[in-house]
PDB file of C-alpha atoms in Angstrom:
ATOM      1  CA  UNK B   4       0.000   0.000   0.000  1.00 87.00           C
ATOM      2  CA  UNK B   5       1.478   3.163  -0.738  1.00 91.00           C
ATOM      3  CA  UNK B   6       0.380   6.483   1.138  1.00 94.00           C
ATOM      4  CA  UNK B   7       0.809   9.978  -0.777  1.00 96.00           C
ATOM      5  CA  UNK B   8       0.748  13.219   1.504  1.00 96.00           C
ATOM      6  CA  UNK B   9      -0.688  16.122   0.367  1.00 96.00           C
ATOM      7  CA  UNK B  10       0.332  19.977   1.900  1.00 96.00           C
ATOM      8  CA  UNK B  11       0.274  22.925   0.948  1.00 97.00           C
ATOM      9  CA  UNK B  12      -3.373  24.653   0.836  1.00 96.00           C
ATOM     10  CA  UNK B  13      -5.051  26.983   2.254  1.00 97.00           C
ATOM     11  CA  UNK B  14      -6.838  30.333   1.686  1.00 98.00           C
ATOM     12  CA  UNK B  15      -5.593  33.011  -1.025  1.00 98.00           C
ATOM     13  CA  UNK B  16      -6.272  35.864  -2.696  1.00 98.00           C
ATOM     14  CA  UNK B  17      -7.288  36.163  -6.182  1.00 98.00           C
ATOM     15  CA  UNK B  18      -4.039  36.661  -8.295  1.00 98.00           C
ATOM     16  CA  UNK B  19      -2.075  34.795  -5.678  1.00 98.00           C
ATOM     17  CA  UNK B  20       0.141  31.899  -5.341  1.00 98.00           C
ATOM     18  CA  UNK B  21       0.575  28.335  -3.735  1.00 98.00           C
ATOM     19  CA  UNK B  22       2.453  25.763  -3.613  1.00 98.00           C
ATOM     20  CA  UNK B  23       1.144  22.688  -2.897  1.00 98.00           C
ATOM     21  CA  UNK B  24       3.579  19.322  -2.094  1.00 98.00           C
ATOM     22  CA  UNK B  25       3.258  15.845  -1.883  1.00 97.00           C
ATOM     23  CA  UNK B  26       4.992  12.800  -0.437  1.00 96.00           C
ATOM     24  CA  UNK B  27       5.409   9.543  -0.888  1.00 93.00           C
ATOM     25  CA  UNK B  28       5.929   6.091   0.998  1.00 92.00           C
ATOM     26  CA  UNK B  29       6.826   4.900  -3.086  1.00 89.00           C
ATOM     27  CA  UNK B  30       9.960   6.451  -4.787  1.00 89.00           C
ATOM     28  CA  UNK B  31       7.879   8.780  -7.435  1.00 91.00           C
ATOM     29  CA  UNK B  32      11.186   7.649 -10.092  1.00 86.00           C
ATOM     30  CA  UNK B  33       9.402   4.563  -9.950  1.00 88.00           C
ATOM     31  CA  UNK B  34       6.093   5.516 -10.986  1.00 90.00           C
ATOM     32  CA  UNK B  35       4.122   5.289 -14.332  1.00 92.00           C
ATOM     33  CA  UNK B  36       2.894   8.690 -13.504  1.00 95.00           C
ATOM     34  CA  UNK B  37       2.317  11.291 -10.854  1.00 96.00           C
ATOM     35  CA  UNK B  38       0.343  14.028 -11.092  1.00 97.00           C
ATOM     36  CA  UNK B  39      -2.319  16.367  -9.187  1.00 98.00           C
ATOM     37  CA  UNK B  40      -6.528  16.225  -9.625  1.00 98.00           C
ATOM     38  CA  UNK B  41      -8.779  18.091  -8.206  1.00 98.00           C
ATOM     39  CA  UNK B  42     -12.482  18.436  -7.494  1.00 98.00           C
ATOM     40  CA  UNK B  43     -14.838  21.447  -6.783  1.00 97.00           C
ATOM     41  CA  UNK B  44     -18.053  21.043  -5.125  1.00 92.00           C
ATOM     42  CA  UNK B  45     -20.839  19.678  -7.259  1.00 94.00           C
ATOM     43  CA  UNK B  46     -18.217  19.011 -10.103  1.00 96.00           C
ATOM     44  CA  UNK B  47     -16.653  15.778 -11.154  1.00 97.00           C
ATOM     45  CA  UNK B  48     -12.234  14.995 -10.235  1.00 97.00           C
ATOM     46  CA  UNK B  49     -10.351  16.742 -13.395  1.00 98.00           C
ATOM     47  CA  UNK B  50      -6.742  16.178 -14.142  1.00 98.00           C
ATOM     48  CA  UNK B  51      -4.800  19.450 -13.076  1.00 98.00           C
ATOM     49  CA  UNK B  52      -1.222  18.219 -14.173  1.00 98.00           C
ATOM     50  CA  UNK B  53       0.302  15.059 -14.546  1.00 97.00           C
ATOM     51  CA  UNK B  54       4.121  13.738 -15.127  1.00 95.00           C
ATOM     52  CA  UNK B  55       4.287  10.431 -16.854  1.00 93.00           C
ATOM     53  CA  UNK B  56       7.683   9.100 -18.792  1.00 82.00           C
ATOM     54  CA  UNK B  57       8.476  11.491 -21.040  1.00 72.00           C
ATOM     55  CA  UNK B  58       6.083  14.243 -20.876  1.00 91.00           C
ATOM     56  CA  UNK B  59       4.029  16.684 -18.615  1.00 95.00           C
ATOM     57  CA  UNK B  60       0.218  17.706 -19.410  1.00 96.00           C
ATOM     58  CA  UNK B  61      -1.409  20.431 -18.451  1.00 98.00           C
ATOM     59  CA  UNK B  62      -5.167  20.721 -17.997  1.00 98.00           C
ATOM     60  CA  UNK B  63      -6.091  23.716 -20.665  1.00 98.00           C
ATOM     61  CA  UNK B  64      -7.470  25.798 -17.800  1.00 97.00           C
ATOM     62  CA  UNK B  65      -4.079  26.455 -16.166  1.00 98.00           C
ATOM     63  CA  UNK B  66      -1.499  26.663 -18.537  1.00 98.00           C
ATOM     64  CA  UNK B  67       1.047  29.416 -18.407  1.00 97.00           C
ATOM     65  CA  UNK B  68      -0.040  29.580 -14.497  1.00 98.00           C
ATOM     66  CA  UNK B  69       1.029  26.055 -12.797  1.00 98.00           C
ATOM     67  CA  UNK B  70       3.734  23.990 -13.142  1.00 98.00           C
ATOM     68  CA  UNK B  71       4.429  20.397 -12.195  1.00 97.00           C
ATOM     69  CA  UNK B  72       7.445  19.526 -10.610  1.00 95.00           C
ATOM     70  CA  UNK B  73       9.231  16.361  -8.839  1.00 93.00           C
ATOM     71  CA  UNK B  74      12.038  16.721  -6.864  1.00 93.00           C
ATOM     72  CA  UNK B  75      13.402  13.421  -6.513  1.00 90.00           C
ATOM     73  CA  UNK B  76      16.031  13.756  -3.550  1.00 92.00           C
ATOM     74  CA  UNK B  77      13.615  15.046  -1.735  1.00 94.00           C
ATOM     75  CA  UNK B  78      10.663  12.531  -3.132  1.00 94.00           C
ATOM     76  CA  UNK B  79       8.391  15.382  -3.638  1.00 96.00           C
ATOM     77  CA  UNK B  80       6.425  16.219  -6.079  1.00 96.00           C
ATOM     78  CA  UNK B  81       5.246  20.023  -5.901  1.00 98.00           C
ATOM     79  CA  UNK B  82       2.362  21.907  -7.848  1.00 98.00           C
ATOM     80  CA  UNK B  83       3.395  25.490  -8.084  1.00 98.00           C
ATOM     81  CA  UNK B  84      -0.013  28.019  -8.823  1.00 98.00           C
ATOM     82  CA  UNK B  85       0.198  31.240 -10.006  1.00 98.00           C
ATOM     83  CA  UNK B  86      -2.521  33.948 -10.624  1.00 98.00           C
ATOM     84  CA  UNK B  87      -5.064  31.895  -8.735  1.00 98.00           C
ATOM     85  CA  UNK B  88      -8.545  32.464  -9.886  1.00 98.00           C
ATOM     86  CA  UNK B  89     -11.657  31.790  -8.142  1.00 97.00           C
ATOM     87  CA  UNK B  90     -12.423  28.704 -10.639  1.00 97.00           C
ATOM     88  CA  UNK B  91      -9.233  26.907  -9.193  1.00 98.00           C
ATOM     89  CA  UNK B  92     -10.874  26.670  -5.893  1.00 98.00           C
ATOM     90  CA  UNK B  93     -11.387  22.951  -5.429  1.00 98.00           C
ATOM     91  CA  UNK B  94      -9.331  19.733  -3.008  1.00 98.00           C
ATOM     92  CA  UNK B  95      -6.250  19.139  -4.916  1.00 98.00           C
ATOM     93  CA  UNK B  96      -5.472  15.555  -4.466  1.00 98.00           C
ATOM     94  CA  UNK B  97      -1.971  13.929  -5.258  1.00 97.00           C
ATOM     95  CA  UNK B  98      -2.215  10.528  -7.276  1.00 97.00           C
ATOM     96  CA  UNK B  99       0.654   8.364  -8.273  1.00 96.00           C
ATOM     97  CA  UNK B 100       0.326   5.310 -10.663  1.00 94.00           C
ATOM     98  CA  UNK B 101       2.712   2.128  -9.839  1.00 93.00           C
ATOM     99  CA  UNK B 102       2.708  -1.225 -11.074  1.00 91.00           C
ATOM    100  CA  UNK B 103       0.879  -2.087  -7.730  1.00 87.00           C
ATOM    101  CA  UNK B 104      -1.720   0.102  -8.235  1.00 93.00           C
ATOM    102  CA  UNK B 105      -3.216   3.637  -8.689  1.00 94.00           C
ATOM    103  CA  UNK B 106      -2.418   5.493  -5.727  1.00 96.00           C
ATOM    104  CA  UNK B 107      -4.331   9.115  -4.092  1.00 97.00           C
ATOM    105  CA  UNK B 108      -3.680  11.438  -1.076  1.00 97.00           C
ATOM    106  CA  UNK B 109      -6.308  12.530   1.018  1.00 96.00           C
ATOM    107  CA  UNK B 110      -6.420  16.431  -0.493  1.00 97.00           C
ATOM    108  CA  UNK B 111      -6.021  19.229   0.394  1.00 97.00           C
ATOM    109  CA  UNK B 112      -8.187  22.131   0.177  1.00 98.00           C
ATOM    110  CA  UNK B 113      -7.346  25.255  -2.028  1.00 98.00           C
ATOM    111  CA  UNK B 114      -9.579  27.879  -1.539  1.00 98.00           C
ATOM    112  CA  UNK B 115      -9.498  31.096  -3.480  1.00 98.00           C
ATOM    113  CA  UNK B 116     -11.539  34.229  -2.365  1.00 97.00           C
ATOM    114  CA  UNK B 117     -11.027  37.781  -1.472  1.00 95.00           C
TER     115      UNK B 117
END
């Protein structure tokens, strides 16, 4: 069983910034793919970002203001968000993809308001 971490939320201000981390009981070098979800009330889980072998997607929504990153010393994996907007309030969840199974945090909460 692998447990991911999640930290990192909280409340900011439109046009704001977070950075939200995750760790892993799993070394994330090992993994399929990593990446961050999220899910506002009423609304279904929607990719945010993901890191997979090779590449890194973006959900349309936030490019040019979030970037995916994985710090493997540190086995981390960090969502950096820029110019929050309203829309991106939501629970970010973490979610890491082994070959013993698909793996999720238990969010965190990113709430944007002024």
């Amino acid at each position: 069983q692998v447990q991911l971490v999640e930290s990192g939320g909280g409340l900011v201000q439109p046009g704001g910034s977070l950075r939200l981390s995750c760790a892993a009981s799993q070394r994330f070098l090992t993994a399929y793919a990593v990446g961050w979800y999220r899910q506002a009330p009423g609304k279904e889980r929607e990719l945010v970002a993901r890191i997979t072998s090779g590449a890194t997607d973006y959900a349309d929504s936030v490019k040019g203001r979030f970037t995916i990153s994985r710090d493997i010393a540190k086995n981390t994996v960090h969502l950096q968000m820029n110019s929050l907007q309203r829309e991106d309030t939501a629970v970010y969840y973490c979610n890491g993809r082994w070959m013993a199974g698909d793996y999720w945090g238990q969010g965190t909460q990113v709430t944007v308001s002024s």
